[in-house]
Amino acid sequence: AYTTGRGKVTVRGTVHVEASSGSGSRDAVVIDSIPYNLNQTTLMERIVDAVKDERIKDVADVRNESGREAQSRIVIELKRGADPAVVENQLYQFTPLQQTFSIHNIALVNRQPRTLTIRELINFWVEHRVEVIRRRTAHLLREAKKRAHVLEGMIYAVCDIDEVIRLIRSSRTRAEAIEKLMAKRFRIPADHQFASMIPDRLRTHLDRFEPHGGVSLTRVQAETIGNMRLIQLTGLEIERLTDEYRQVVDKIEDYEAILADRSRVIAMIREDCEELRARFAGRVGDRRTDIQEGAGDITIAELITEEDMAVTITREGYAKRVAIDTYRKQGRGGKGIIGGTTKDEDVVSHLFVANTHDDLLCFTNLGRVFKIKVYELPELPRTSRGRSMANLIEMRSGEKAYAFLNVKNFEEGSNFLTFVSRAGIVKRTALKDYRNVHKGGLIAVGLKDGDELFDVIQTGGDDDVLLATNAGMAIRFNEQDVRLMGRTAAGVKGVELGEGGRVIGAIRVPMTRDADDDLMTCEEAINDELCLLTVTDKGYGKRTPVDEYRVQPTEGKMRSQSRGGKGRVDIKLSARNGTPVAAIGVLKGDDLVVMSVKGQIVRMGAGTISQYGRGAQGVRVVSLRDADEVVAVSRVVEQEEEGEAPSESTPDTGEG
């Protein structure tokens, strides 16, 4: 506003925090002053409304303790464990405790409106004040000269009072008396009894007219003498008149000096400013308003306390967050606690720990991505089902969120996102390319007509990707076979599919480099028995270690295949076991849920399904009723039996 002439200023009330003392007491935010043009009653009502609407959640009580001891004292008592800084920002955001005033520095300059900077405002104001003071001084000078002129005539009359009385008495009318007074020449000789009392300025004036026989009166002076009372014609009146005349003469000389010297005018402007500052300063001489560097607009994130939350998302897209301390640590062998209630056909598919200020990327089957903050997920009781993602992001009709990824920092690390479509198209893009996703969503991957996004896998740069198809084939290739592409690119062929073929599984296989700089499966994945679990529509399935899908040359180490091929046989198909419908990555301690068309749900441990090599038909995983078939298999993500909180990250083992 000062630089350009337009802007805004944010005005805040002042607050301080009174910390609690004792186990039973609570912190309080105390408002010491309120913004201009705001009354306490209105502020109290707005605070109460914000608390009722749950925009400010951590307020226990609001009291107005203003009085003799404090002109403004509004006490806002907080709930136990509340963050006073967050509540303070919420007060600024949701109540009139913070207000914004617009500034438009428009002024008339030479009768034309102009927008002025602060320097121009000051310069024009100073020039205006100079002109005002000059006009004022000129006016005062004119009035002083008028008074001096009148006093001169009165002094002449008192010094020659006998002649004045004679002229008046000899006149038949007032007009005749005035004319006779104006015709007379007045002199004050050196031997006059009042000569010593005549001021020097008046003496000089009289001496100038001495050759002409004295000074003639003007009509104003004659009229004034005519209006004088007889008592004013006494000898003692001369003292009062001459004293007043000297004072008027001093003023005239001062006014003339001001008009002749600009520095005197500037000094007067400075004195006026000093007087204003002294008049409106506080008790200790400081200004009442504390001017600080602007902190910018308050973001929603500043209104939310940073804390770790357990985030749960079900297969049907119901999400919630729960305070991490809800999952108390239990002793070994405990039964744990219920992480949430779901519909019979729904299970928790994602469970991870995220900070309330983390970003959550939500990818849909139409290839779009949405970004929301973790604090935007509803904080609900542990046993609650959650809220549908359709109410949290602006999805289209028929669109469904398939994959979720929480991100602390888009810039750190070298993470990548690998997209897999139903038609076997893969695309790899740097994670940081998705840092500017807006609320309405962005295209995350370009999909061809009839295709849809199947899964999104976060990879580290050297990982392998394992894809499984409904034709019983699987291909494992390194992610570097897929060149980095832009955000809206469609991708390249990951696996070749026959007519009616589609991808039914996609998992990440973490890789590491050995002493020869060759890529090999991470030891942790091998120890946890990372396997590809394939399940058919007739309820058959098998677990196969992920290294079975690498190629073992006659000489040398195992290697992964190249992308774009048909892959290797995953499961042998026959009339007995049917067609593969789901392939997911599982660890030895995972639990699974198998769901059928008619709503049959069977839960089992992954370890209960036998391991077989590639090409085996598998064993019966679930017994189905007549005319029923398996449609989906999902890992059950829930609290460990010991009741400890979920980990910061969950292994991406895919989901069918």
XYZ file of C-alpha atoms in Angstrom:
656
model
C 0.000 0.000 0.000
C 2.832 2.420 0.785
C 4.822 1.458 -2.307
C 2.039 1.441 -4.910
C -0.823 3.285 -3.253
C -3.083 0.240 -3.044
C -3.050 -2.645 -0.587
C -4.516 -3.882 2.646
C -3.623 -3.980 6.302
C -4.564 -6.731 8.706
C -5.610 -5.639 12.172
C -5.507 -8.109 15.045
C -6.470 -7.964 18.641
C -3.723 -8.786 21.111
C -3.763 -11.990 23.093
C -1.611 -13.832 25.565
C -1.662 -17.350 26.938
C -2.102 -18.054 30.618
C -0.586 -21.464 31.243
C -2.284 -23.880 33.567
C -0.915 -24.498 37.032
C -1.782 -27.803 38.613
C -3.080 -31.078 37.290
C -6.728 -30.068 37.161
C -6.374 -26.648 35.529
C -6.417 -25.766 31.837
C -4.606 -23.301 29.602
C -6.450 -20.151 28.579
C -6.131 -17.714 25.694
C -6.813 -14.180 26.978
C -7.780 -11.349 24.606
C -6.297 -8.057 25.881
C -7.478 -5.731 23.104
C -9.803 -5.923 20.129
C -9.617 -4.379 16.642
C -10.945 -0.929 15.782
C -14.732 -0.594 15.356
C -15.456 -3.936 17.059
C -17.339 -4.277 20.329
C -16.873 -7.024 22.880
C -20.436 -8.340 22.672
C -20.161 -9.004 18.945
C -16.812 -10.721 19.392
C -18.171 -12.933 22.182
C -21.141 -13.962 20.045
C -18.933 -14.839 17.076
C -16.601 -16.919 19.253
C -19.544 -18.850 20.705
C -20.941 -19.432 17.196
C -17.584 -20.760 15.977
C -17.416 -23.162 18.923
C -20.991 -24.391 18.327
C -20.262 -24.922 14.620
C -17.142 -26.938 15.606
C -14.868 -24.634 13.646
C -13.034 -24.101 16.934
C -13.133 -27.434 18.730
C -10.777 -27.052 21.680
C -12.673 -24.363 23.631
C -14.230 -25.348 26.946
C -15.547 -21.969 28.141
C -15.650 -18.279 27.148
C -15.901 -15.487 29.738
C -15.880 -11.698 29.529
C -13.895 -10.407 32.505
C -13.565 -6.806 31.261
C -13.954 -4.161 33.947
C -12.084 -1.567 35.954
C -8.892 -3.587 36.163
C -8.841 -4.377 32.431
C -10.654 -2.484 29.712
C -10.698 -5.648 27.580
C -10.226 -9.115 29.020
C -11.973 -12.013 27.301
C -10.880 -15.368 28.689
C -11.129 -18.430 26.429
C -10.555 -21.555 28.496
C -9.201 -24.486 26.494
C -9.793 -28.185 26.751
C -7.073 -30.329 28.232
C -4.277 -31.042 25.777
C -5.319 -28.274 23.365
C -2.619 -26.300 21.566
C -3.039 -22.571 22.427
C -1.225 -21.492 19.246
C -3.697 -23.404 17.077
C -6.692 -21.958 18.942
C -5.230 -18.461 18.570
C -4.938 -18.912 14.795
C -8.488 -20.278 14.703
C -9.718 -17.166 16.514
C -8.007 -14.998 13.919
C -9.501 -17.082 11.101
C -13.081 -17.609 12.245
C -13.883 -14.541 14.382
C -13.547 -10.745 13.958
C -10.484 -10.794 16.244
C -8.619 -10.325 12.966
C -9.945 -7.971 10.297
C -8.630 -6.635 7.012
C -8.918 -3.007 5.961
C -8.311 -1.955 2.361
C -6.053 0.994 1.598
C -6.602 3.200 -1.459
C -4.352 6.243 -1.330
C -6.395 8.397 -3.719
C -6.173 12.179 -3.429
C -6.964 15.216 -5.562
C -3.782 16.687 -7.017
C -4.380 19.826 -9.081
C -8.071 18.888 -9.068
C -7.354 15.448 -10.544
C -7.655 12.165 -8.609
C -4.351 10.317 -8.314
C -3.183 7.153 -6.552
C -0.171 8.130 -4.495
C 2.699 6.318 -2.845
C 3.544 7.111 0.765
C 6.383 9.448 -0.284
C 4.104 11.282 -2.702
C 1.409 11.496 -0.035
C 3.848 13.070 2.411
C 5.242 15.494 -0.155
C 1.824 16.658 -1.302
C 0.610 16.844 2.286
C 3.585 19.010 3.265
C 2.971 21.304 0.311
C -0.686 21.467 1.256
C 0.202 22.335 4.849
C 2.631 25.018 3.616
C -0.148 26.577 1.570
C -2.618 26.320 4.457
C -0.185 27.966 6.887
C 0.614 30.726 4.403
C -3.048 31.460 3.813
C -3.752 31.344 7.519
C -0.829 33.634 8.279
C -1.841 36.026 5.506
C -5.351 36.160 6.957
C -4.049 36.777 10.462
C -1.727 39.450 9.091
C -4.636 41.241 7.414
C -6.704 41.108 10.596
C -3.770 42.366 12.685
C -3.165 45.273 10.304
C -6.859 46.137 10.466
C -6.703 46.193 14.243
C -3.503 48.246 14.235
C -5.147 50.725 11.890
C -8.132 51.117 14.245
C -5.862 51.451 17.273
C -3.860 54.184 15.543
C -7.028 56.270 15.040
C -8.080 55.759 18.654
C -4.624 56.864 19.855
C -4.865 60.021 17.700
C -8.270 60.808 19.217
C -7.164 60.337 22.833
C -4.065 62.509 22.283
C -6.215 65.342 20.891
C -9.401 64.674 22.825
C -10.453 68.312 23.245
C -10.428 68.973 19.503
C -12.322 65.731 18.812
C -15.057 66.685 21.282
C -15.286 70.186 19.807
C -15.684 68.848 16.273
C -18.369 66.412 17.339
C -20.297 69.016 19.344
C -20.174 71.482 16.488
C -21.740 68.996 14.099
C -25.505 68.799 13.602
C -25.492 65.120 12.392
C -23.375 62.022 12.814
C -22.368 62.073 9.175
C -21.194 65.668 9.502
C -19.125 64.735 12.578
C -17.474 61.850 10.673
C -16.642 64.141 7.756
C -15.111 66.761 10.064
C -12.980 64.090 11.800
C -11.736 62.812 8.447
C -10.874 66.362 7.334
C -8.769 67.139 10.395
C -5.016 66.528 10.483
C -3.773 64.884 13.660
C -0.306 65.464 15.109
C 1.439 64.341 18.265
C 4.230 66.868 18.899
C 7.339 65.900 20.831
C 6.251 68.039 23.750
C 2.868 66.352 23.983
C 2.148 64.849 27.386
C 1.646 61.387 25.816
C 4.535 61.628 23.328
C 6.774 59.321 25.368
C 4.133 56.579 25.280
C 3.801 56.479 21.490
C 5.298 53.244 19.978
C 8.181 53.624 17.539
C 6.233 52.164 14.584
C 3.467 54.758 15.053
C 5.992 57.571 15.629
C 7.660 56.746 12.314
C 4.302 56.842 10.596
C 3.481 60.249 12.117
C 6.865 61.697 11.135
C 6.271 60.689 7.531
C 3.112 62.849 7.382
C 4.465 65.766 9.418
C 5.294 67.821 6.285
C 1.623 67.534 5.281
C 0.401 68.901 8.572
C -0.351 65.577 10.184
C -2.236 62.343 9.550
C -5.768 62.229 8.207
C -8.227 59.669 9.539
C -9.811 57.088 7.331
C -13.543 56.462 7.467
C -12.984 53.260 9.479
C -10.946 55.180 12.042
C -13.471 58.024 12.165
C -16.371 55.596 12.569
C -14.520 53.875 15.408
C -13.905 57.216 17.188
C -17.567 58.067 16.724
C -18.533 54.804 18.402
C -16.225 55.318 21.384
C -17.845 55.962 24.744
C -16.942 59.112 26.611
C -15.200 57.107 29.359
C -12.763 55.801 26.726
C -11.547 59.290 26.048
C -9.818 59.602 29.407
C -6.103 59.959 29.753
C -5.612 56.497 31.258
C -7.065 54.882 28.114
C -3.902 55.762 26.204
C -1.912 53.145 28.166
C -4.259 50.344 27.246
C -4.344 51.392 23.616
C -0.587 51.690 23.264
C 0.006 48.293 24.985
C -2.457 46.585 22.685
C -0.925 48.356 19.695
C 2.562 47.074 20.601
C 1.207 43.500 20.851
C -0.511 43.789 17.482
C 2.659 45.218 15.941
C 4.661 42.244 17.284
C 2.178 39.887 15.657
C 2.360 41.752 12.376
C 6.136 41.504 12.338
C 5.982 37.778 13.196
C 3.431 37.080 10.463
C 5.525 38.952 7.927
C 8.599 36.958 8.972
C 6.700 33.682 8.507
C 5.550 34.624 5.008
C 9.089 35.614 4.077
C 10.808 32.436 5.359
C 9.782 28.893 4.190
C 11.904 27.266 6.899
C 9.654 28.925 9.513
C 6.640 27.297 7.847
C 8.305 23.841 7.801
C 9.197 24.235 11.483
C 5.560 25.002 12.273
C 4.461 21.840 10.408
C 6.951 19.817 12.434
C 5.658 21.320 15.675
C 2.098 20.424 14.695
C 3.144 16.830 14.049
C 4.950 16.626 17.366
C 1.859 17.960 19.095
C -0.337 15.335 17.419
C 2.069 12.556 18.354
C 2.119 13.711 21.968
C -1.666 13.981 22.065
C -2.361 10.498 20.672
C 0.599 8.586 22.122
C 0.132 6.031 24.866
C 0.868 6.513 28.516
C 4.536 5.675 28.048
C 4.862 7.706 24.866
C 4.623 4.786 22.423
C 1.956 4.325 19.783
C -0.918 2.084 20.836
C -0.839 -0.056 17.699
C 2.075 -2.459 17.298
C 3.110 -2.534 13.630
C 4.758 -5.798 12.618
C 5.895 -7.457 9.421
C 2.893 -9.147 7.810
C 2.777 -12.908 8.285
C 0.463 -13.410 5.289
C -2.904 -15.076 5.270
C -3.518 -17.838 7.746
C -3.570 -21.207 6.031
C -5.815 -24.006 7.163
C -2.718 -26.006 8.065
C -1.865 -23.397 10.715
C -5.197 -24.136 12.356
C -4.432 -27.853 12.713
C -2.167 -29.338 15.355
C 0.640 -31.486 13.985
C 0.231 -35.017 15.268
C 0.530 -38.565 13.983
C -2.716 -40.278 13.057
C -3.638 -43.831 12.091
C -5.312 -43.597 8.677
C -7.614 -46.418 7.559
C -9.207 -46.782 4.109
C -11.493 -49.669 3.212
C -11.799 -51.497 -0.074
C -15.102 -49.714 -0.726
C -13.464 -46.311 -0.249
C -14.411 -45.343 3.323
C -11.696 -43.346 5.060
C -11.033 -41.951 8.522
C -8.213 -40.993 10.836
C -7.789 -41.962 14.471
C -5.399 -40.554 17.066
C -2.350 -42.796 17.238
C -2.555 -43.128 21.021
C -5.873 -44.954 20.529
C -3.774 -47.990 19.682
C -2.245 -48.596 23.077
C 0.609 -51.009 23.330
C -0.390 -54.420 24.703
C 1.573 -57.350 25.979
C 2.589 -60.217 23.729
C -0.222 -62.591 23.078
C -2.942 -59.976 23.416
C -6.043 -59.931 21.226
C -5.567 -56.349 20.046
C -8.452 -53.925 19.548
C -11.047 -53.420 16.859
C -9.759 -50.980 14.260
C -13.190 -50.185 12.845
C -16.498 -51.651 11.791
C -17.217 -52.273 8.098
C -19.953 -53.807 6.037
C -19.754 -57.557 5.650
C -18.496 -57.233 2.067
C -15.979 -54.494 2.911
C -12.545 -54.795 4.533
C -9.780 -52.384 5.521
C -7.331 -52.301 2.613
C -5.000 -49.507 3.726
C -3.706 -48.746 7.207
C -0.736 -46.456 7.781
C 0.554 -43.748 10.095
C 0.640 -40.211 8.687
C 1.064 -36.747 10.123
C -1.945 -34.446 9.955
C 0.069 -32.103 7.702
C 1.086 -34.855 5.253
C -0.345 -34.903 1.741
C -2.525 -37.835 0.667
C -2.571 -38.638 -3.053
C -5.731 -40.402 -4.213
C -5.641 -42.083 -7.632
C -8.846 -43.085 -9.413
C -9.684 -45.720 -12.023
C -10.074 -42.953 -14.641
C -6.425 -41.997 -14.280
C -6.951 -38.835 -12.247
C -5.189 -37.882 -9.041
C -6.440 -35.782 -6.142
C -4.416 -34.350 -3.284
C -5.856 -33.686 0.145
C -4.285 -33.116 3.515
C -4.496 -35.905 6.073
C -6.281 -33.507 8.430
C -9.083 -33.271 5.833
C -9.953 -36.892 6.520
C -12.652 -37.080 9.199
C -11.365 -37.794 12.683
C -13.798 -40.443 13.911
C -14.000 -42.941 16.758
C -11.965 -46.089 16.460
C -15.006 -48.263 15.808
C -16.504 -45.964 13.166
C -16.760 -47.087 9.567
C -15.430 -43.823 8.131
C -16.654 -41.468 5.434
C -16.832 -42.171 1.730
C -14.011 -40.740 -0.359
C -16.695 -39.513 -2.772
C -17.554 -36.893 -0.142
C -13.936 -35.783 0.219
C -12.777 -35.460 -3.397
C -14.664 -34.333 -6.488
C -14.960 -37.617 -8.357
C -17.102 -38.083 -11.440
C -19.903 -40.548 -11.895
C -18.508 -44.089 -12.019
C -15.097 -42.936 -10.753
C -13.541 -44.765 -7.824
C -10.382 -44.178 -5.812
C -8.112 -47.182 -6.204
C -4.704 -46.266 -4.813
C -3.540 -44.017 -1.977
C -0.140 -42.645 -1.073
C 0.818 -40.354 1.828
C 3.715 -37.982 1.113
C 5.685 -35.885 3.600
C 7.888 -34.106 1.073
C 7.612 -34.261 -2.707
C 11.126 -32.947 -3.255
C 13.193 -35.224 -1.022
C 14.443 -38.622 -2.142
C 14.296 -40.187 -5.589
C 10.898 -41.873 -5.422
C 8.870 -42.622 -8.516
C 5.300 -43.609 -9.237
C 4.691 -46.556 -11.545
C 1.195 -46.677 -13.033
C -0.339 -49.913 -14.266
C -3.521 -50.061 -16.334
C -5.918 -52.953 -16.894
C -4.673 -53.190 -20.471
C -1.094 -53.775 -19.345
C 0.210 -50.245 -20.028
C 2.806 -48.970 -17.551
C 4.137 -45.482 -16.975
C 6.810 -44.181 -14.599
C 6.855 -40.558 -13.411
C 8.831 -38.735 -10.724
C 6.834 -38.273 -7.544
C 7.657 -34.542 -7.424
C 5.630 -33.989 -10.622
C 2.488 -34.397 -8.522
C 3.269 -31.764 -5.902
C 0.929 -29.159 -7.422
C -2.284 -31.150 -7.632
C -5.276 -28.876 -6.971
C -8.577 -29.683 -5.322
C -10.354 -30.450 -8.589
C -7.836 -33.132 -9.481
C -5.356 -33.552 -12.344
C -4.722 -36.162 -15.003
C -2.235 -38.584 -13.477
C -1.899 -40.831 -16.531
C -3.330 -40.698 -20.017
C -5.568 -43.722 -20.627
C -6.878 -45.024 -23.926
C -10.579 -45.515 -24.496
C -11.834 -48.638 -22.736
C -8.818 -48.801 -20.411
C -8.677 -47.862 -16.731
C -6.046 -47.465 -14.068
C -5.455 -50.656 -12.098
C -2.836 -49.664 -9.514
C -0.113 -47.159 -8.607
C 3.122 -48.420 -7.092
C 5.748 -46.261 -5.419
C 9.222 -47.400 -6.423
C 12.711 -46.342 -5.448
C 14.516 -46.328 -8.810
C 15.944 -49.874 -8.920
C 12.874 -51.950 -8.008
C 11.210 -54.660 -10.079
C 7.565 -54.640 -11.096
C 5.635 -57.928 -11.279
C 2.457 -58.010 -13.369
C -0.001 -60.924 -13.515
C -2.755 -61.427 -16.119
C -6.049 -63.294 -16.314
C -4.420 -65.618 -18.846
C -2.320 -67.165 -16.088
C 0.851 -65.381 -17.151
C 3.200 -63.117 -15.167
C 6.083 -60.882 -16.125
C 8.745 -59.348 -13.891
C 10.851 -56.492 -15.214
C 12.949 -53.705 -13.758
C 11.328 -50.295 -13.457
C 14.185 -48.721 -15.416
C 12.869 -50.508 -18.496
C 10.125 -47.874 -18.364
C 11.622 -44.501 -19.187
C 10.562 -41.485 -17.149
C 7.577 -39.694 -18.666
C 5.525 -36.590 -18.051
C 2.451 -36.431 -15.892
C -0.114 -36.764 -18.691
C 1.766 -39.356 -20.794
C -0.051 -42.604 -21.609
C 2.857 -44.972 -20.967
C 4.305 -47.994 -22.743
C 3.419 -51.666 -22.991
C 4.266 -53.565 -19.837
C 2.900 -56.957 -20.801
C 1.428 -58.291 -24.008
C -2.159 -59.435 -23.598
C -4.264 -61.639 -25.793
C -7.857 -60.917 -26.781
C -9.910 -60.242 -23.657
C -6.777 -60.158 -21.525
C -6.364 -57.849 -18.577
C -3.998 -57.273 -15.692
C -5.192 -58.758 -12.389
C -2.168 -58.042 -10.205
C 0.723 -55.615 -9.871
C 3.285 -55.689 -7.071
C 6.592 -54.031 -6.279
C 9.584 -56.245 -5.609
C 12.229 -54.284 -3.666
C 15.698 -54.697 -5.144
C 19.251 -54.063 -3.990
C 22.657 -54.258 -5.597
C 25.223 -56.893 -4.727
C 29.003 -56.569 -4.662
C 29.108 -56.853 -8.484
C 26.517 -54.074 -8.824
C 23.945 -56.560 -10.071
C 20.343 -56.225 -8.959
C 18.911 -58.866 -6.663
C 15.783 -59.177 -4.522
C 16.145 -57.535 -1.120
C 17.034 -59.949 1.651
C 14.168 -58.633 3.763
C 11.625 -59.570 1.089
C 13.114 -63.056 0.841
C 13.093 -63.529 4.619
C 9.458 -62.404 4.822
C 8.646 -64.857 2.019
C 7.264 -62.293 -0.395
C 5.114 -64.315 -2.784
C 2.657 -63.780 -5.598
C -0.688 -65.241 -4.544
C -2.900 -66.066 -7.519
C -6.556 -67.057 -7.021
C -8.964 -68.291 -9.714
C -12.694 -67.785 -10.062
C -13.358 -71.386 -8.973
C -11.601 -70.886 -5.650
C -8.184 -72.381 -6.429
C -4.916 -70.642 -5.688
C -1.245 -70.896 -4.876
C 1.651 -68.887 -3.476
C 4.838 -68.611 -5.514
C 8.059 -66.853 -4.366
C 8.705 -63.763 -6.459
C 12.162 -64.940 -7.528
C 10.481 -67.798 -9.450
C 9.478 -65.183 -12.028
C 13.072 -64.268 -12.856
C 15.026 -66.001 -15.592
C 17.931 -68.281 -14.671
C 20.414 -68.364 -17.551
C 22.596 -71.390 -18.162
C 25.473 -69.356 -16.899
C 25.425 -66.350 -14.637
C 22.990 -64.888 -12.189
C 19.232 -64.661 -12.325
C 17.837 -61.703 -14.203
C 14.490 -60.127 -14.739
C 12.721 -60.125 -18.089
C 12.236 -57.153 -20.350
C 8.904 -55.389 -20.386
C 6.461 -55.846 -23.261
C 6.626 -59.636 -23.516
C 3.972 -62.238 -22.689
C 5.850 -63.181 -19.551
C 6.137 -66.622 -17.987
C 3.480 -69.073 -16.917
C 2.155 -68.229 -13.493
C -0.607 -70.775 -12.942
C -1.652 -73.695 -15.111
C -5.236 -73.301 -16.245
C -7.711 -76.121 -16.586
C -11.426 -76.755 -16.413
C -10.933 -77.718 -12.774
C -9.345 -74.539 -11.422
C -10.865 -71.948 -13.787
C -9.574 -68.465 -14.711
C -7.352 -66.245 -12.516
C -9.248 -63.250 -11.107
C -6.797 -61.792 -8.598
C -3.068 -61.787 -7.922
C -1.601 -60.000 -4.913
C 1.687 -59.853 -3.096
C 1.622 -61.454 0.353
C 4.048 -61.972 3.211
C 4.087 -65.013 5.435
C 2.213 -63.301 8.274
C -0.559 -61.705 6.215
C -4.264 -62.428 6.481
C -6.482 -62.591 3.403
C -10.132 -62.165 2.625
C -11.626 -63.976 -0.378
C -14.964 -62.614 -1.661
C -17.429 -64.236 -4.039
C -20.196 -62.981 -6.310
C -22.932 -64.162 -3.935
C -21.367 -62.415 -0.947
C -19.436 -65.314 0.562
C -16.435 -64.011 2.535
C -13.703 -66.287 3.787
C -10.791 -65.060 5.868
C -7.575 -67.045 6.180
C -3.887 -66.686 6.821
C -1.641 -66.458 3.789
C 0.601 -69.095 5.342
C -2.208 -71.673 5.142
C -2.015 -71.626 1.335
C 0.722 -73.918 0.087
C 3.684 -72.641 -1.903
C 4.071 -74.005 -5.423
C 6.344 -73.230 -8.310
C 5.271 -71.536 -11.481
C 2.931 -73.531 -13.669
C 1.187 -75.442 -10.842
C -2.611 -75.543 -10.739
C -2.754 -74.710 -7.058
C -5.007 -76.015 -4.321
C -8.540 -75.224 -3.234
C -8.504 -71.996 -1.289
C -12.243 -71.657 -0.677
C -15.205 -73.963 -1.207
C -17.880 -72.206 -3.230
C -21.587 -72.829 -3.465
C -23.160 -73.819 -6.761
C -23.041 -71.156 -9.486
C -20.829 -68.965 -7.300
C -17.359 -67.706 -8.146
C -14.542 -65.663 -6.610
C -14.431 -61.991 -7.632
C -11.781 -60.460 -5.382
C -8.994 -61.173 -2.938
C -7.671 -58.604 -0.506
C -5.048 -58.406 2.167
C -6.548 -57.600 5.562
C -4.676 -54.626 6.980
C -5.339 -54.261 10.689
C -3.679 -53.917 14.070
C -1.114 -56.514 14.992
C -2.115 -58.891 17.713
C 0.081 -57.123 20.250
C -2.000 -53.976 19.787
C 0.848 -51.729 18.685
C 0.219 -48.798 16.400
C 0.551 -49.351 12.650
C 3.921 -48.589 11.111
C 4.846 -45.481 9.208
C 4.698 -47.368 5.907
C 3.024 -50.559 4.772
C 4.824 -52.817 2.231
C 3.249 -52.320 -1.199
C 2.353 -55.889 -1.983
C -0.481 -55.042 -4.324
C -4.133 -55.944 -4.147
C -6.588 -57.803 -6.387
